[in-house]
Amino acid sequence: MIRLKVNGSEKAFDGDPQMPLLWYLRDELGLYGAKYGCGVGLCGACTVHIGGRATRSCITTMSAASGAEVTTIEGISQKGLHPVQKSWIRLNVPQCGYCQAGQIMQAIALLDSNRRPTDDDIDKAMAGNICRCGTYQRIRAAIKAAAEERA
Amino acid sequence: MNTISNVSRRAFLRGVFSAGALVLGVSLAPETLLAEADNRSKGDPRGAVFQPNVFVAIEPDGTVRIVAHRSEMGTGIRTSLPLVLADELDADWDRVKIDQAIGDPRYGSQDTDGSRSIRGFFDTMRECGATARIMLLTAAARQWNVPQSECEARLHTIVHLPTGRKLGYGELATAASSLPVPPRSDLRFKPSAKWRYIGKWIPGYDLRDICEGKPVFGMDARVDGMLYASVEHPPVLGGRVKSVDDKAALSVPGVRKTVAIAPFTPPCGFQPLGGIAVVADNTWAAFQGRQKLNIEWDNGPNESYDSEKYKQELRATSRQPGKVMRSAGDVDAVFAKGGRIVEAEYYVPLLAHASMEPPVAVADFRGDRVTVWTPTQDPQAVQETIAGLMGINPENVTCHVTLLGGAFGRKSKPDYAVEAAMLSKAVGRPVKVVWSREDDIRFDYYNSVAAMYLKAALDGKGRPIAWLQRSTFPPISSLFEIDAVYGGPGHLGQGWTDIPFDIANLRVENGAARAHIRIGWLRSVANIYHAFAVQSFADELAHASGRDPLEYVLDLIGPPRIVNLEGVRYPNYGASYQQYPIDTGRLRRVLEIAAEKSGWARRKNGGGTGWGLAVHRSFVTYVATVVQVEVDDKGQIRIPRVDTAVDAGTVVDPQFVKAQFEGAAVFGTAVARTGEISVSKGAVEQANFFDYPLPRIAEAPYQTNVYIVESEAPPGGVGEPGVPPFVPALCNAVYAATGIRVRDLPLAKVNLASRKAA
């Protein structure tokens, strides 16, 4: 039996320990914020936080997530809008929106560890998150705006 | 002509809207169909199960409900079309609720492609809003017993001007619902100066939900009791299962069964590819089971398809005389005279859509009915294709349209939704089919590979006196006709037969090519390769003549005029040529604006820095793009700045428009830098983002500035027109930076480190 915490609540799982966390969140818990995009950790659509660190849930097995404290976009939203979400809305970042939960989770983790990221910092931190609609310029602006708001 | 009907009392609306709501429907399909639907629902013992073709309903509580009948894939259309209606109604946007339409032929075409939703429905939405407003005015005037001319609509209320009395829309809805629809001649539209929403930034209807991770994409659709499926498709188009051993697959925990999906009967159209599906308790188990399948394939005749060999065939065809699609003057006579002749060949490979959300669908098949939830650009194609292949009535297929996690044309084809319906029927439970990224990349409907040959004879100033262009590509029509080898007029009208240059001797040709893979629409379609060839060649000729590309391209376009396409089969993206002609004045203007805003006149090329430009009209919108590029010693490129000028006529939401052109620069970067699907032994060689890479944040243009030309011309498209000029503008910039001319895409295959002095 694998035990973990998801958005603050205790969960237990007795299925395939090799199953990625992403499919547990989606198919078992019905938490659909983290998205499937590539299954191999190349696109970032599945990004969640484990212990506050941005993590690709599509390549994190349930056995690796044992004992973890997992936060998904739903967990962020349940505390009201995060400054990153607010600046995402203000700067009208999303187009289709599919990758944006992952982008937002990645950006929150970046700002938690770096209060005033430079362009280079943003390029490095966000390099793993693909947006096919091409909203990168607004993502960059929204991260900077959120950083300023928090400063 | 559209007919607006007061359908408030129609039987089929019961239970959909509150009693006493004012409901106006627009019949885009004949009125008789609506009457039939009404009768059918009356006779249906289970009650009305379908949605009517309603565009607006005003509930007694004041809620205004507007149907979005087009699919939302990121362009903002689900917001902007209802916004047009709300503006003309003078509704309070905060009290508008949007209902996403299911598939229904009574909406007219719902196929959300071709950048034509605003163009096609702007007037309809305004008429519907104006009609509802007048009915509310009439209802108020009657209630107060005053002349209607003393009343005015003001943000969700009707005001009696002399006395200041007010009635809310909700209070008037029931009275208005018993009024006849005013004739079109009575409609008075707001002047554009009074538009409340059109031309302003109104946030997308789903914006906040998206940022909170709430909205339902196709990947998030869920039905109680559903199973999950993943399909192993034949690696080669037209392949069949010779034998299958599913023992190991069935032993994977959570796997329930395997189901064979029959191979398609050619032509492939929108049919599933066939193969073996693994049905399981969750997505992961289905994926795992699939990997354990042991299948022997009969690959069929397309096994000999090799993209490198095919490239050489396309090139060879383009060097030979082709089918003449447009001809003016006598190109051959000028070429025969000799003088200064320039020739060049260009090549663009197959491209995949790779939307972030792979194809996915949930279907629930019961009796002779099926309900589908899927991210589709064309819910009616879902209905028709499922009905046709499963032998049921299209009306028995209900297609719910979720949000689309990107689409770019891929989700106009419903093969994946058909798989879900077939599998649900086979297992007797709702089934969700999830395509993996690998499935998405390997089994796409690819943008056509194309080889272009161009030849020009130049006068003493370097201006072409004769111009020949020949394009060869397997056409999209090969999906529907096995023997199709030539491009149709619509396909060729994308940047080829509509070349706007002012050249006396001009010939446009098309060579024949047979398809060995599924070819389909991808954002901008044939404009991608045609604009690449024409705008690269124009740049080559400018440099060959020692002239500034800006001045040279303006000279090629010639004086402001309407391009005469008499005798050319040119569908003009389905728009009337009279209303949407090719206006070279507008083409010149966007180019001048983009050049001016970019600082073109002050540019400094060379030493790894370069500027390039291109201008192109597509989807009846005019776009010019200037790209600045930096190429380092290793040949790596960086795009610090892009300036794009857009004349799309009347613009509904400028924020959405800007976003589309910012995104188009990134999409164009993907096409130019790394876009290539290759095929060996009939099978696609790429699989995921490691071998079909997309631009990441540092590789995308750092800053894309979009300038929207203010215009009262009728609206054009905005989703697609940004991509075609971007690609040649980037390659022209690479030339300016390095002296290396890129004629074969993608750039990733060109060694840009061997920089020459530009």
mmCIF file of C-alpha atoms in Angstrom, chain A residues 13 16-20 23 25-45 58 73-74 76-78 80-81 84-86 88-101 103-104 119 122-140 143-144, chain B residues 72-75 201 203-204 207-208 210-215 217 219-222 226 228 253 281-285 287-288 352-358 403-406 408 432 434-438 522-523 655-656 658-660 662-664 666-667 670-671 688-690 692 694-698 700-705:
data_model
loop_
_atom_site.group_PDB
_atom_site.id
_atom_site.type_symbol
_atom_site.label_atom_id
_atom_site.label_comp_id
_atom_site.label_asym_id
_atom_site.label_seq_id
_atom_site.Cartn_x
_atom_site.Cartn_y
_atom_site.Cartn_z
ATOM 1 C CA PHE A 13 -3.009 3.354 -3.391
ATOM 2 C CA ASP A 16 0.684 -0.945 -9.932
ATOM 3 C CA PRO A 17 3.560 0.817 -8.134
ATOM 4 C CA GLN A 18 5.073 1.580 -11.559
ATOM 5 C CA MET A 19 2.026 3.606 -12.581
ATOM 6 C CA PRO A 20 2.986 7.251 -13.043
ATOM 7 C CA TRP A 23 -2.510 8.709 -14.197
ATOM 8 C CA LEU A 25 -4.175 11.853 -10.161
ATOM 9 C CA ARG A 26 -6.301 11.846 -13.294
ATOM 10 C CA ASP A 27 -7.874 8.417 -13.649
ATOM 11 C CA GLU A 28 -8.105 7.462 -9.977
ATOM 12 C CA LEU A 29 -8.574 10.771 -8.134
ATOM 13 C CA GLY A 30 -10.303 12.705 -10.916
ATOM 14 C CA LEU A 31 -7.872 15.609 -10.588
ATOM 15 C CA TYR A 32 -7.621 16.735 -14.191
ATOM 16 C CA GLY A 33 -5.525 19.888 -13.850
ATOM 17 C CA ALA A 34 -2.221 18.137 -14.595
ATOM 18 C CA LYS A 35 -2.262 17.115 -18.236
ATOM 19 C CA TYR A 36 -0.856 14.304 -20.324
ATOM 20 C CA GLY A 37 1.296 15.742 -23.112
ATOM 21 C CA CYS A 38 4.167 13.383 -23.876
ATOM 22 C CA GLY A 39 4.511 10.727 -21.172
ATOM 23 C CA VAL A 40 8.285 11.057 -21.090
ATOM 24 C CA GLY A 41 8.922 14.268 -19.173
ATOM 25 C CA LEU A 42 9.605 16.385 -22.248
ATOM 26 C CA CYS A 43 6.727 18.857 -22.314
ATOM 27 C CA GLY A 44 5.863 19.817 -18.738
ATOM 28 C CA ALA A 45 2.074 19.686 -19.144
ATOM 29 C CA CYS A 58 4.141 11.565 -15.986
ATOM 30 C CA ILE A 73 -3.061 23.188 -9.673
ATOM 31 C CA GLU A 74 -6.320 22.377 -7.882
ATOM 32 C CA ILE A 76 -3.053 25.960 -5.482
ATOM 33 C CA SER A 77 -6.477 27.226 -6.544
ATOM 34 C CA GLN A 78 -8.269 26.056 -3.421
ATOM 35 C CA GLY A 80 -7.746 31.509 -3.766
ATOM 36 C CA LEU A 81 -5.862 32.911 -6.734
ATOM 37 C CA VAL A 84 1.102 33.904 -10.530
ATOM 38 C CA GLN A 85 -2.444 32.972 -11.542
ATOM 39 C CA LYS A 86 -3.483 36.598 -11.134
ATOM 40 C CA TRP A 88 -1.544 35.068 -15.883
ATOM 41 C CA ILE A 89 -5.117 36.350 -16.017
ATOM 42 C CA ARG A 90 -4.135 40.015 -16.167
ATOM 43 C CA LEU A 91 -1.732 39.451 -19.059
ATOM 44 C CA ASN A 92 -4.128 37.114 -20.849
ATOM 45 C CA VAL A 93 -1.492 34.410 -21.178
ATOM 46 C CA PRO A 94 -3.422 31.284 -22.241
ATOM 47 C CA GLN A 95 -4.613 30.455 -25.705
ATOM 48 C CA CYS A 96 -5.922 26.886 -25.762
ATOM 49 C CA GLY A 97 -4.918 26.548 -22.115
ATOM 50 C CA TYR A 98 -3.937 22.892 -22.136
ATOM 51 C CA CYS A 99 -0.314 23.408 -21.044
ATOM 52 C CA GLN A 100 -1.029 26.318 -18.738
ATOM 53 C CA ALA A 101 -1.567 24.434 -15.479
ATOM 54 C CA GLN A 103 3.360 26.354 -16.883
ATOM 55 C CA ILE A 104 1.798 27.966 -13.811
ATOM 56 C CA ASP A 119 15.456 36.386 -18.460
ATOM 57 C CA ILE A 122 13.211 32.196 -16.687
ATOM 58 C CA ASP A 123 14.584 30.513 -19.818
ATOM 59 C CA LYS A 124 16.233 27.836 -17.684
ATOM 60 C CA ALA A 125 13.346 27.235 -15.319
ATOM 61 C CA MET A 126 10.673 27.175 -18.033
ATOM 62 C CA ALA A 127 12.720 25.233 -20.616
ATOM 63 C CA GLY A 128 10.879 22.020 -19.882
ATOM 64 C CA ASN A 129 7.405 23.419 -20.549
ATOM 65 C CA ILE A 130 6.237 23.450 -24.153
ATOM 66 C CA CYS A 131 3.415 25.687 -25.316
ATOM 67 C CA ARG A 132 2.357 24.806 -28.861
ATOM 68 C CA CYS A 133 0.131 27.881 -29.104
ATOM 69 C CA GLY A 134 3.249 29.957 -28.505
ATOM 70 C CA THR A 135 2.363 32.019 -25.437
ATOM 71 C CA TYR A 136 5.976 32.233 -24.254
ATOM 72 C CA GLN A 137 6.291 35.994 -24.506
ATOM 73 C CA ARG A 138 3.299 36.464 -22.228
ATOM 74 C CA ILE A 139 4.511 33.726 -19.884
ATOM 75 C CA ARG A 140 7.763 35.621 -19.460
ATOM 76 C CA ILE A 143 6.375 35.766 -14.381
ATOM 77 C CA LYS A 144 8.065 39.155 -14.171
ATOM 78 C CA GLU B 72 -12.606 26.708 -29.009
ATOM 79 C CA MET B 73 -9.016 25.676 -29.640
ATOM 80 C CA GLY B 74 -7.289 28.787 -28.351
ATOM 81 C CA THR B 75 -8.319 31.467 -30.819
ATOM 82 C CA TRP B 201 -10.172 43.691 -24.872
ATOM 83 C CA PRO B 203 -11.010 38.521 -21.376
ATOM 84 C CA GLY B 204 -11.758 35.070 -22.727
ATOM 85 C CA LEU B 207 -9.550 32.535 -18.971
ATOM 86 C CA ARG B 208 -9.887 32.318 -15.209
ATOM 87 C CA ILE B 210 -7.911 27.796 -17.355
ATOM 88 C CA CYS B 211 -5.594 29.487 -14.884
ATOM 89 C CA GLU B 212 -7.216 27.522 -12.070
ATOM 90 C CA GLY B 213 -6.907 24.199 -13.887
ATOM 91 C CA LYS B 214 -10.673 23.764 -14.070
ATOM 92 C CA PRO B 215 -11.873 23.529 -17.638
ATOM 93 C CA PHE B 217 -10.683 19.427 -22.337
ATOM 94 C CA MET B 219 -8.608 14.584 -22.226
ATOM 95 C CA ASP B 220 -10.609 15.433 -19.085
ATOM 96 C CA ALA B 221 -13.973 14.076 -20.229
ATOM 97 C CA ARG B 222 -15.268 11.414 -17.916
ATOM 98 C CA MET B 226 -15.981 4.143 -18.611
ATOM 99 C CA TYR B 228 -9.817 3.293 -21.201
ATOM 100 C CA PRO B 253 -3.134 -5.974 -14.360
ATOM 101 C CA ASP B 281 -9.330 0.084 -16.235
ATOM 102 C CA ASN B 282 -7.103 3.119 -16.609
ATOM 103 C CA THR B 283 -4.974 4.839 -19.223
ATOM 104 C CA TRP B 284 -1.712 3.511 -17.860
ATOM 105 C CA ALA B 285 -2.833 -0.109 -17.943
ATOM 106 C CA PHE B 287 -0.654 1.841 -22.524
ATOM 107 C CA GLN B 288 1.202 -0.975 -20.762
ATOM 108 C CA ALA B 352 2.827 17.293 -37.879
ATOM 109 C CA HIS B 353 0.267 19.225 -35.837
ATOM 110 C CA ALA B 354 1.472 18.103 -32.409
ATOM 111 C CA SER B 355 -1.184 19.939 -30.449
ATOM 112 C CA MET B 356 -0.447 19.655 -26.733
ATOM 113 C CA GLU B 357 -3.570 17.561 -26.242
ATOM 114 C CA PRO B 358 -3.271 14.435 -28.385
ATOM 115 C CA LEU B 403 -12.448 22.575 -25.106
ATOM 116 C CA LEU B 404 -9.670 21.660 -27.506
ATOM 117 C CA GLY B 405 -6.115 21.497 -26.187
ATOM 118 C CA GLY B 406 -4.816 22.885 -29.460
ATOM 119 C CA PHE B 408 -4.357 23.353 -35.762
ATOM 120 C CA LYS B 432 -12.224 6.673 -23.602
ATOM 121 C CA VAL B 434 -6.400 8.118 -25.481
ATOM 122 C CA TRP B 435 -3.790 8.630 -28.179
ATOM 123 C CA SER B 436 -0.260 8.727 -26.873
ATOM 124 C CA ARG B 437 2.102 11.438 -28.095
ATOM 125 C CA GLU B 438 3.745 8.790 -30.227
ATOM 126 C CA LEU B 522 -2.518 22.178 -40.876
ATOM 127 C CA ARG B 523 -2.672 25.804 -39.742
ATOM 128 C CA GLN B 655 -6.102 40.938 -27.692
ATOM 129 C CA PHE B 656 -7.072 37.639 -29.252
ATOM 130 C CA LYS B 658 -2.438 39.902 -31.155
ATOM 131 C CA ALA B 659 -2.135 36.578 -29.370
ATOM 132 C CA GLN B 660 -2.778 34.694 -32.625
ATOM 133 C CA GLU B 662 2.439 36.130 -31.424
ATOM 134 C CA GLY B 663 1.619 32.435 -31.510
ATOM 135 C CA ALA B 664 2.008 32.280 -35.284
ATOM 136 C CA VAL B 666 6.300 30.572 -32.579
ATOM 137 C CA PHE B 667 4.444 28.141 -34.843
ATOM 138 C CA ALA B 670 8.737 25.405 -35.316
ATOM 139 C CA VAL B 671 8.114 24.957 -39.040
ATOM 140 C CA ASN B 688 7.801 12.387 -29.536
ATOM 141 C CA PHE B 689 9.239 15.802 -28.671
ATOM 142 C CA PHE B 690 12.808 14.502 -28.690
ATOM 143 C CA TYR B 692 9.911 16.228 -33.373
ATOM 144 C CA LEU B 694 8.983 22.283 -30.760
ATOM 145 C CA PRO B 695 10.407 25.669 -29.790
ATOM 146 C CA ARG B 696 10.927 26.155 -26.093
ATOM 147 C CA ILE B 697 10.818 29.521 -24.400
ATOM 148 C CA ALA B 698 14.425 30.488 -25.238
ATOM 149 C CA ALA B 700 10.849 31.206 -29.543
ATOM 150 C CA PRO B 701 11.009 34.825 -30.682
ATOM 151 C CA TYR B 702 11.805 36.944 -27.637
ATOM 152 C CA GLN B 703 9.495 39.781 -28.577
ATOM 153 C CA THR B 704 6.803 39.778 -31.248
ATOM 154 C CA ASN B 705 5.188 43.152 -31.848
#
